[in-house]
Amino acid sequence: MDPIQVGHYPVTDDFFGAPYIDVDEQREEPIAHRYIHGGFDGTSTRFAFCYPPAELYRGRLLQPLEGANAGHENVNTGPLGLVTGGLEMTFRLGGYTVESNMGHIGDVMDPKAGPDPTIYGYRAAAESARFSKFVAAQIYGTPPAYAYVYGGSGGARRSPLCLAYAPDVWDAALPYMGDAQDGEYGDLSPLRNGTPNFSSMFNVQRVLGPKIQDVVDAMSPGGSGNPFAGLDTHQREELATVYRIGYPRGDESFIAQPMGQMWLWASMANRLQADYPAYWKNFWTKPGHVGYDQPALVSDDLIDLRTTVARVLYAKDLVEDPAFQRPELDQTRSLATLFAGMNNMWDVPLAIQLADTPDGYLLGAGVELTSGAAAGRRLYVLNGHDDVVLADSDGEASNLRFTGVEPGDSVHVENRAFLAYCYYYRHHLLPWEPEYDFLRLDGTPIYEQYELPEMSPFMGVRHTGRIEGKLMWVHHTHDSSLWPPQGLGFKANIEREYGVEQARKKFRLRWTENAEHVPPAMAASSGPRANNTWLVDYQPIIEQSLVDLIDWVEEGVEPADTAFSYRDGAIVLPGTAAERGGIQPVVSVTANGGALADVRAGEEVTLTVHAETPPGAGTIVGVQWDFDGSGAFPQREQVDGTQASVTISTSHSYDAPGTYFATALVESHRTGDVGATARRIPNLAAARVVVR
């Protein structure tokens, strides 16, 4: 293995010093590759390149961008390979992988870059990719012929910027689950937002309490379809608000168990209060704000507890210690494992057990250490129950979490800021999103408005429709973090820039039905029904979309997009595959001929699944049944991969009374390969069976 010569690399962006390599070795896991790690002198930018054996390489660079704030260069080879596809996918597609920490280490800004969002948005990624091509030429004899950048969530926020502002580097981008903050080309000003939609979601969880499970039931297959039944006036108003601004119907379980949304609050709470103090004070002291006018709406949820730390907890403690295996901590364990793996924080304490149990609404509460080595550090509750709190923050506090904390240290748990945030959406309307127009009359906001705060510079700058190359946007119908209306912003911007006809030469939008922000395996199930009986793993869809993007760029084969309509904050997909298009099979399930079957114990139920693939999307290669919500899918139907449409019936009986969701998981494949292990495109549907 010849050493890489770096001395004559011509840096394109003069922000970056000379590149260096500190690791260059052959690795065999998870698949054989040459691993190269390094950075650029004088900056916090780090990169990792993974080059496959020459026989697998087909001249492509594939660059996944990390979600959230980024800050790591080990995502594709780590636990988030579930989301990015991992090295196996990259090598299947004939490419090598480039990873960048996007110019910063963890959640701390580069001292040289400061708050410059262009470094974190695309410039660090671009210079890393340029250097990877220089290295590839030494390994393979020539640089890659084509380059592709892609990513979900925060990676979808940044990957379009790469295509717009570094057109010399990449040929195409595939953002998935991105946001709608679009602007004019060259607008490099900081983003402003504060995620008022999340504040509405949190408020629904808070004011509904256990009634959210009635909403989940009403909106599940065979339910009443009326989520407002049994709610009081305030609860109805708050639930209607979250739907109006785009929360996905049918995904209400994730209102009961917020994930990345609560992380975003934790990552910006200190900054919002310090830089924009007026709202947080006025909420409690000024007419026109709930905290002053209607304190009864928040008073029962107040927490103001001074106590001590009983125990400092690592992710391993939460996962392995029998004391923390109660069901109420299922999601706490899931999130702790996710953050520990994603950020390589297994040796960092992420949670604490308190000596006393807070009496109030725990999620989002501030946790300030008031004695000991960590005195003055303030974090916010991501998840927890009773005396156990999992927390995060911003900057160095996010990197440290509860490092340095000892049992007996004093701690102040207080949630006045979070309760004010629950009504933040009323006072921070987003002018570029029409979903908020119901909170205006003749253009005038109903409630007093405050300055939209700057977002973290790690998120980059506004999207622009002026791009070189091609871009395929993939969005999900059941995403509780980047809601369905967020998928419309880039489409509108590129059509404004080029017109509808010319935009189609550069842009496609695909919808993935029944997909959340993370694959089902990465989220704790809510209630007795396993997540994978109502959500699909979207990674095969991302991989097939990358294949289609490659064919579009390299062969001129135009990819299919998805037909849809938009009304009342909801994306509505056509009911047949021929009308809908895209690449995902369309699936329906009935029990005794309907969405709901009411039977006696031991009585057989006839379950029927109908599935069809869109034109050009291949054939059905798999049908599986799960009868009891366990997610095991024990029954597989025989299909031969030759049919684009199938209708299959089976029968099942239930011994015990209860409510069951009989679910069919259907997979299609572009070439009809029933034995394929990759790019099996999933969708599912269910019917409700009530057993008396």
Short mmCIF file of N, CA and C in Angstrom, two decimals, residues 123-254:
data_model
loop_
_atom_site.label_atom_id
_atom_site.label_comp_id
_atom_site.label_asym_id
_atom_site.label_seq_id
_atom_site.Cartn_x
_atom_site.Cartn_y
_atom_site.Cartn_z
N ARG A 123 -18.69 24.46 2.94
CA ARG A 123 -17.29 24.64 2.54
C ARG A 123 -16.37 23.55 3.09
N ALA A 124 -16.57 23.13 4.33
CA ALA A 124 -15.74 22.04 4.87
C ALA A 124 -16.00 20.74 4.12
N ALA A 125 -17.26 20.50 3.79
CA ALA A 125 -17.59 19.29 3.02
C ALA A 125 -16.96 19.35 1.64
N ALA A 126 -16.96 20.54 1.02
CA ALA A 126 -16.43 20.67 -0.34
C ALA A 126 -14.93 20.46 -0.38
N GLU A 127 -14.19 21.08 0.54
CA GLU A 127 -12.74 20.92 0.50
C GLU A 127 -12.33 19.50 0.84
N SER A 128 -13.08 18.85 1.73
CA SER A 128 -12.82 17.44 2.03
C SER A 128 -13.02 16.58 0.79
N ALA A 129 -14.10 16.85 0.04
CA ALA A 129 -14.37 16.08 -1.17
C ALA A 129 -13.29 16.33 -2.23
N ARG A 130 -12.87 17.58 -2.37
CA ARG A 130 -11.81 17.88 -3.35
C ARG A 130 -10.53 17.11 -3.03
N PHE A 131 -10.18 17.10 -1.74
CA PHE A 131 -8.97 16.39 -1.37
C PHE A 131 -9.13 14.89 -1.58
N SER A 132 -10.35 14.37 -1.35
CA SER A 132 -10.57 12.93 -1.56
C SER A 132 -10.35 12.54 -3.01
N LYS A 133 -10.70 13.43 -3.93
CA LYS A 133 -10.46 13.15 -5.35
C LYS A 133 -8.97 13.10 -5.65
N PHE A 134 -8.22 13.99 -5.03
CA PHE A 134 -6.76 14.01 -5.17
C PHE A 134 -6.17 12.69 -4.67
N VAL A 135 -6.70 12.19 -3.55
CA VAL A 135 -6.24 10.92 -3.00
C VAL A 135 -6.68 9.76 -3.90
N ALA A 136 -7.91 9.81 -4.38
CA ALA A 136 -8.42 8.73 -5.23
C ALA A 136 -7.58 8.57 -6.50
N ALA A 137 -7.11 9.68 -7.03
CA ALA A 137 -6.27 9.61 -8.23
C ALA A 137 -4.99 8.84 -7.97
N GLN A 138 -4.47 8.94 -6.74
CA GLN A 138 -3.26 8.19 -6.40
C GLN A 138 -3.56 6.71 -6.17
N ILE A 139 -4.75 6.41 -5.66
CA ILE A 139 -5.10 5.02 -5.36
C ILE A 139 -5.54 4.27 -6.62
N TYR A 140 -6.38 4.92 -7.45
CA TYR A 140 -6.97 4.25 -8.60
C TYR A 140 -6.38 4.67 -9.94
N GLY A 141 -5.56 5.70 -9.94
CA GLY A 141 -4.96 6.16 -11.19
C GLY A 141 -5.65 7.37 -11.79
N THR A 142 -6.93 7.56 -11.50
CA THR A 142 -7.68 8.73 -11.98
C THR A 142 -8.65 9.17 -10.88
N PRO A 143 -9.03 10.44 -10.85
CA PRO A 143 -10.05 10.89 -9.90
C PRO A 143 -11.41 10.36 -10.31
N PRO A 144 -12.41 10.42 -9.43
CA PRO A 144 -13.74 9.92 -9.79
C PRO A 144 -14.34 10.73 -10.93
N ALA A 145 -15.12 10.05 -11.76
CA ALA A 145 -15.76 10.72 -12.89
C ALA A 145 -17.01 11.47 -12.45
N TYR A 146 -17.65 11.00 -11.38
CA TYR A 146 -18.89 11.60 -10.90
C TYR A 146 -18.88 11.66 -9.38
N ALA A 147 -19.61 12.67 -8.84
CA ALA A 147 -19.67 12.84 -7.39
C ALA A 147 -21.09 13.17 -6.97
N TYR A 148 -21.51 12.54 -5.86
CA TYR A 148 -22.88 12.68 -5.37
C TYR A 148 -22.84 12.98 -3.87
N VAL A 149 -23.68 13.91 -3.44
CA VAL A 149 -23.79 14.26 -2.03
C VAL A 149 -25.23 14.02 -1.60
N TYR A 150 -25.41 13.49 -0.40
CA TYR A 150 -26.74 13.15 0.06
C TYR A 150 -26.77 13.18 1.58
N GLY A 151 -27.97 13.22 2.15
CA GLY A 151 -28.09 13.19 3.60
C GLY A 151 -29.50 13.47 4.04
N GLY A 152 -29.81 13.01 5.26
CA GLY A 152 -31.13 13.20 5.83
C GLY A 152 -31.12 14.22 6.95
N SER A 153 -32.27 14.85 7.17
CA SER A 153 -32.45 15.80 8.26
C SER A 153 -31.47 16.96 8.12
N GLY A 154 -30.56 17.14 9.09
CA GLY A 154 -29.56 18.20 8.95
C GLY A 154 -28.69 18.01 7.72
N GLY A 155 -28.48 16.75 7.31
CA GLY A 155 -27.75 16.50 6.08
C GLY A 155 -28.53 16.93 4.86
N ALA A 156 -29.86 16.88 4.94
CA ALA A 156 -30.70 17.39 3.86
C ALA A 156 -30.73 18.91 3.86
N ARG A 157 -30.56 19.51 5.02
CA ARG A 157 -30.46 20.98 5.09
C ARG A 157 -29.22 21.46 4.36
N ARG A 158 -28.12 20.69 4.47
CA ARG A 158 -26.84 21.15 3.94
C ARG A 158 -26.51 20.65 2.54
N SER A 159 -27.01 19.47 2.15
CA SER A 159 -26.59 18.93 0.85
C SER A 159 -27.02 19.79 -0.34
N PRO A 160 -28.20 20.45 -0.35
CA PRO A 160 -28.48 21.35 -1.47
C PRO A 160 -27.54 22.54 -1.54
N LEU A 161 -27.04 22.99 -0.38
CA LEU A 161 -26.07 24.09 -0.38
C LEU A 161 -24.79 23.66 -1.08
N CYS A 162 -24.41 22.40 -0.88
CA CYS A 162 -23.21 21.89 -1.54
C CYS A 162 -23.34 22.00 -3.06
N LEU A 163 -24.50 21.64 -3.56
CA LEU A 163 -24.71 21.67 -5.01
C LEU A 163 -24.79 23.09 -5.54
N ALA A 164 -25.36 23.99 -4.74
CA ALA A 164 -25.53 25.38 -5.19
C ALA A 164 -24.23 26.16 -5.16
N TYR A 165 -23.43 25.97 -4.11
CA TYR A 165 -22.30 26.86 -3.88
C TYR A 165 -20.93 26.21 -4.11
N ALA A 166 -20.91 24.93 -4.44
CA ALA A 166 -19.64 24.28 -4.80
C ALA A 166 -19.88 23.38 -6.01
N PRO A 167 -20.33 23.97 -7.13
CA PRO A 167 -20.70 23.16 -8.30
C PRO A 167 -19.51 22.44 -8.94
N ASP A 168 -18.27 22.85 -8.59
CA ASP A 168 -17.11 22.15 -9.14
C ASP A 168 -16.89 20.79 -8.51
N VAL A 169 -17.59 20.51 -7.40
CA VAL A 169 -17.31 19.30 -6.63
C VAL A 169 -18.28 18.17 -6.96
N TRP A 170 -19.59 18.48 -6.98
CA TRP A 170 -20.60 17.43 -7.09
C TRP A 170 -21.45 17.59 -8.35
N ASP A 171 -21.96 16.46 -8.83
CA ASP A 171 -22.84 16.45 -10.00
C ASP A 171 -24.31 16.44 -9.62
N ALA A 172 -24.63 15.93 -8.43
CA ALA A 172 -26.04 15.80 -8.05
C ALA A 172 -26.13 15.63 -6.54
N ALA A 173 -27.34 15.87 -6.03
CA ALA A 173 -27.59 15.75 -4.58
C ALA A 173 -28.91 15.02 -4.36
N LEU A 174 -28.97 14.30 -3.24
CA LEU A 174 -30.20 13.64 -2.82
C LEU A 174 -30.44 13.95 -1.35
N PRO A 175 -31.10 15.08 -1.06
CA PRO A 175 -31.51 15.35 0.32
C PRO A 175 -32.80 14.61 0.65
N TYR A 176 -32.90 14.09 1.86
CA TYR A 176 -34.16 13.47 2.26
C TYR A 176 -34.52 13.94 3.67
N MET A 177 -35.79 14.20 3.86
CA MET A 177 -36.32 14.74 5.12
C MET A 177 -35.68 16.09 5.42
N GLY A 178 -35.75 17.02 4.49
CA GLY A 178 -35.16 18.33 4.70
C GLY A 178 -36.19 19.36 5.11
N ASP A 179 -35.78 20.65 5.14
CA ASP A 179 -36.69 21.71 5.57
C ASP A 179 -36.94 22.68 4.43
N ALA A 180 -37.82 23.65 4.69
CA ALA A 180 -38.32 24.52 3.63
C ALA A 180 -37.79 25.94 3.70
N GLN A 181 -36.67 26.16 4.38
CA GLN A 181 -36.15 27.53 4.50
C GLN A 181 -35.40 27.90 3.22
N ASP A 182 -36.13 28.42 2.27
CA ASP A 182 -35.57 28.74 0.97
C ASP A 182 -35.40 30.24 0.81
N GLY A 183 -34.44 30.64 -0.01
CA GLY A 183 -34.20 32.05 -0.25
C GLY A 183 -33.54 32.28 -1.58
N GLU A 184 -33.04 33.48 -1.79
CA GLU A 184 -32.40 33.85 -3.04
C GLU A 184 -30.95 33.38 -3.06
N TYR A 185 -30.45 33.15 -4.26
CA TYR A 185 -29.05 32.76 -4.41
C TYR A 185 -28.15 33.87 -3.87
N GLY A 186 -27.15 33.47 -3.11
CA GLY A 186 -26.22 34.44 -2.54
C GLY A 186 -26.62 34.97 -1.18
N ASP A 187 -27.80 34.59 -0.68
CA ASP A 187 -28.21 35.00 0.66
C ASP A 187 -27.50 34.09 1.66
N LEU A 188 -26.41 34.59 2.22
CA LEU A 188 -25.60 33.80 3.14
C LEU A 188 -25.80 34.25 4.59
N SER A 189 -26.89 34.96 4.84
CA SER A 189 -27.19 35.41 6.20
C SER A 189 -27.61 34.22 7.05
N PRO A 190 -27.46 34.33 8.37
CA PRO A 190 -27.84 33.22 9.24
C PRO A 190 -29.33 32.89 9.11
N LEU A 191 -29.64 31.61 9.27
CA LEU A 191 -31.03 31.18 9.28
C LEU A 191 -31.74 31.72 10.51
N ARG A 192 -33.03 31.95 10.37
CA ARG A 192 -33.86 32.35 11.51
C ARG A 192 -35.07 31.43 11.57
N ASN A 193 -35.35 30.95 12.79
CA ASN A 193 -36.49 30.05 12.92
C ASN A 193 -36.90 29.91 14.38
N GLY A 194 -36.30 28.95 15.09
CA GLY A 194 -36.73 28.65 16.46
C GLY A 194 -37.76 27.54 16.53
N THR A 195 -38.08 26.94 15.38
CA THR A 195 -38.98 25.77 15.27
C THR A 195 -40.28 25.94 16.05
N PRO A 196 -41.09 26.93 15.68
CA PRO A 196 -42.37 27.07 16.39
C PRO A 196 -43.28 25.86 16.22
N ASN A 197 -43.12 25.10 15.11
CA ASN A 197 -43.96 23.91 14.96
C ASN A 197 -43.70 22.89 16.06
N PHE A 198 -42.43 22.74 16.47
CA PHE A 198 -42.14 21.80 17.55
C PHE A 198 -42.79 22.26 18.86
N SER A 199 -42.82 23.58 19.09
CA SER A 199 -43.43 24.06 20.33
C SER A 199 -44.90 23.67 20.38
N SER A 200 -45.58 23.72 19.24
CA SER A 200 -46.98 23.30 19.19
C SER A 200 -47.13 21.82 19.48
N MET A 201 -46.24 21.03 18.93
CA MET A 201 -46.27 19.58 19.17
C MET A 201 -46.07 19.27 20.65
N PHE A 202 -45.09 19.94 21.28
CA PHE A 202 -44.85 19.71 22.70
C PHE A 202 -46.07 20.11 23.53
N ASN A 203 -46.72 21.20 23.12
CA ASN A 203 -47.87 21.65 23.89
C ASN A 203 -49.02 20.66 23.80
N VAL A 204 -49.20 20.06 22.63
CA VAL A 204 -50.25 19.04 22.50
C VAL A 204 -49.98 17.88 23.44
N GLN A 205 -48.75 17.43 23.50
CA GLN A 205 -48.44 16.33 24.41
C GLN A 205 -48.72 16.73 25.85
N ARG A 206 -48.33 17.95 26.19
CA ARG A 206 -48.49 18.42 27.57
C ARG A 206 -49.96 18.56 27.95
N VAL A 207 -50.76 19.24 27.11
CA VAL A 207 -52.14 19.53 27.52
C VAL A 207 -53.06 18.32 27.36
N LEU A 208 -52.75 17.40 26.46
CA LEU A 208 -53.58 16.22 26.31
C LEU A 208 -53.24 15.14 27.33
N GLY A 209 -51.96 15.06 27.72
CA GLY A 209 -51.58 14.02 28.66
C GLY A 209 -51.96 12.65 28.12
N PRO A 210 -52.56 11.79 28.95
CA PRO A 210 -52.90 10.44 28.49
C PRO A 210 -53.95 10.40 27.40
N LYS A 211 -54.68 11.51 27.19
CA LYS A 211 -55.69 11.52 26.12
C LYS A 211 -55.06 11.43 24.73
N ILE A 212 -53.75 11.64 24.62
CA ILE A 212 -53.11 11.52 23.31
C ILE A 212 -53.28 10.09 22.79
N GLN A 213 -53.39 9.12 23.69
CA GLN A 213 -53.58 7.74 23.24
C GLN A 213 -54.96 7.55 22.60
N ASP A 214 -55.97 8.33 23.03
CA ASP A 214 -57.27 8.29 22.37
C ASP A 214 -57.16 8.85 20.95
N VAL A 215 -56.33 9.87 20.78
CA VAL A 215 -56.12 10.44 19.46
C VAL A 215 -55.43 9.42 18.56
N VAL A 216 -54.41 8.75 19.10
CA VAL A 216 -53.71 7.71 18.35
C VAL A 216 -54.71 6.65 17.88
N ASP A 217 -55.59 6.23 18.78
CA ASP A 217 -56.56 5.19 18.44
C ASP A 217 -57.52 5.68 17.36
N ALA A 218 -57.99 6.90 17.47
CA ALA A 218 -58.95 7.43 16.50
C ALA A 218 -58.35 7.50 15.10
N MET A 219 -57.05 7.78 15.01
CA MET A 219 -56.41 7.97 13.72
C MET A 219 -55.74 6.71 13.18
N SER A 220 -55.82 5.61 13.92
CA SER A 220 -55.26 4.34 13.47
C SER A 220 -56.26 3.63 12.56
N PRO A 221 -55.81 2.64 11.77
CA PRO A 221 -56.73 1.91 10.89
C PRO A 221 -57.95 1.39 11.65
N GLY A 222 -59.12 1.61 11.06
CA GLY A 222 -60.34 1.16 11.71
C GLY A 222 -60.81 2.04 12.84
N GLY A 223 -60.13 3.16 13.07
CA GLY A 223 -60.53 4.08 14.13
C GLY A 223 -61.65 4.99 13.68
N SER A 224 -62.09 5.84 14.61
CA SER A 224 -63.22 6.72 14.31
C SER A 224 -62.87 7.80 13.31
N GLY A 225 -61.60 8.17 13.21
CA GLY A 225 -61.20 9.26 12.34
C GLY A 225 -61.44 10.63 12.95
N ASN A 226 -61.98 10.68 14.16
CA ASN A 226 -62.24 11.96 14.85
C ASN A 226 -61.28 12.08 16.03
N PRO A 227 -60.18 12.80 15.87
CA PRO A 227 -59.20 12.88 16.96
C PRO A 227 -59.63 13.80 18.10
N PHE A 228 -60.73 14.57 17.91
CA PHE A 228 -61.12 15.57 18.90
C PHE A 228 -62.11 15.06 19.93
N ALA A 229 -62.62 13.86 19.75
CA ALA A 229 -63.62 13.33 20.67
C ALA A 229 -63.05 13.24 22.08
N GLY A 230 -63.81 13.74 23.05
CA GLY A 230 -63.41 13.63 24.44
C GLY A 230 -62.46 14.69 24.93
N LEU A 231 -62.10 15.66 24.07
CA LEU A 231 -61.15 16.70 24.47
C LEU A 231 -61.89 17.96 24.91
N ASP A 232 -61.29 18.70 25.84
CA ASP A 232 -61.88 19.98 26.21
C ASP A 232 -61.50 21.04 25.18
N THR A 233 -61.99 22.27 25.38
CA THR A 233 -61.82 23.32 24.38
C THR A 233 -60.35 23.62 24.11
N HIS A 234 -59.57 23.80 25.17
CA HIS A 234 -58.16 24.14 24.97
C HIS A 234 -57.42 23.00 24.29
N GLN A 235 -57.72 21.77 24.67
CA GLN A 235 -57.08 20.62 24.05
C GLN A 235 -57.42 20.55 22.56
N ARG A 236 -58.67 20.80 22.22
CA ARG A 236 -59.08 20.79 20.82
C ARG A 236 -58.34 21.87 20.03
N GLU A 237 -58.24 23.07 20.59
CA GLU A 237 -57.57 24.17 19.89
C GLU A 237 -56.11 23.84 19.63
N GLU A 238 -55.43 23.28 20.62
CA GLU A 238 -54.01 22.98 20.44
C GLU A 238 -53.79 21.84 19.46
N LEU A 239 -54.65 20.82 19.50
CA LEU A 239 -54.52 19.71 18.54
C LEU A 239 -54.81 20.19 17.12
N ALA A 240 -55.85 21.02 16.97
CA ALA A 240 -56.16 21.56 15.63
C ALA A 240 -54.99 22.37 15.10
N THR A 241 -54.34 23.13 15.98
CA THR A 241 -53.19 23.95 15.56
C THR A 241 -52.07 23.08 15.01
N VAL A 242 -51.74 22.00 15.70
CA VAL A 242 -50.60 21.19 15.27
C VAL A 242 -50.90 20.52 13.92
N TYR A 243 -52.17 20.19 13.68
CA TYR A 243 -52.54 19.66 12.36
C TYR A 243 -52.47 20.75 11.29
N ARG A 244 -52.96 21.93 11.60
CA ARG A 244 -52.97 23.01 10.61
C ARG A 244 -51.57 23.35 10.11
N ILE A 245 -50.60 23.32 11.02
CA ILE A 245 -49.26 23.69 10.60
C ILE A 245 -48.46 22.50 10.09
N GLY A 246 -49.15 21.34 9.91
CA GLY A 246 -48.54 20.28 9.12
C GLY A 246 -48.19 19.00 9.80
N TYR A 247 -48.55 18.81 11.07
CA TYR A 247 -48.19 17.55 11.70
C TYR A 247 -48.85 16.39 10.95
N PRO A 248 -48.13 15.32 10.67
CA PRO A 248 -48.67 14.24 9.83
C PRO A 248 -49.78 13.44 10.52
N ARG A 249 -50.93 13.38 9.89
CA ARG A 249 -52.02 12.54 10.37
C ARG A 249 -51.56 11.08 10.40
N GLY A 250 -51.96 10.37 11.43
CA GLY A 250 -51.60 8.96 11.55
C GLY A 250 -50.28 8.72 12.25
N ASP A 251 -49.57 9.78 12.65
CA ASP A 251 -48.27 9.64 13.31
C ASP A 251 -48.32 10.18 14.74
N GLU A 252 -49.50 10.20 15.33
CA GLU A 252 -49.68 10.84 16.63
C GLU A 252 -48.93 10.15 17.76
N SER A 253 -48.53 8.89 17.55
CA SER A 253 -47.74 8.21 18.59
C SER A 253 -46.47 8.98 18.91
N PHE A 254 -45.93 9.68 17.92
CA PHE A 254 -44.67 10.39 18.15
C PHE A 254 -44.88 11.75 18.80
#
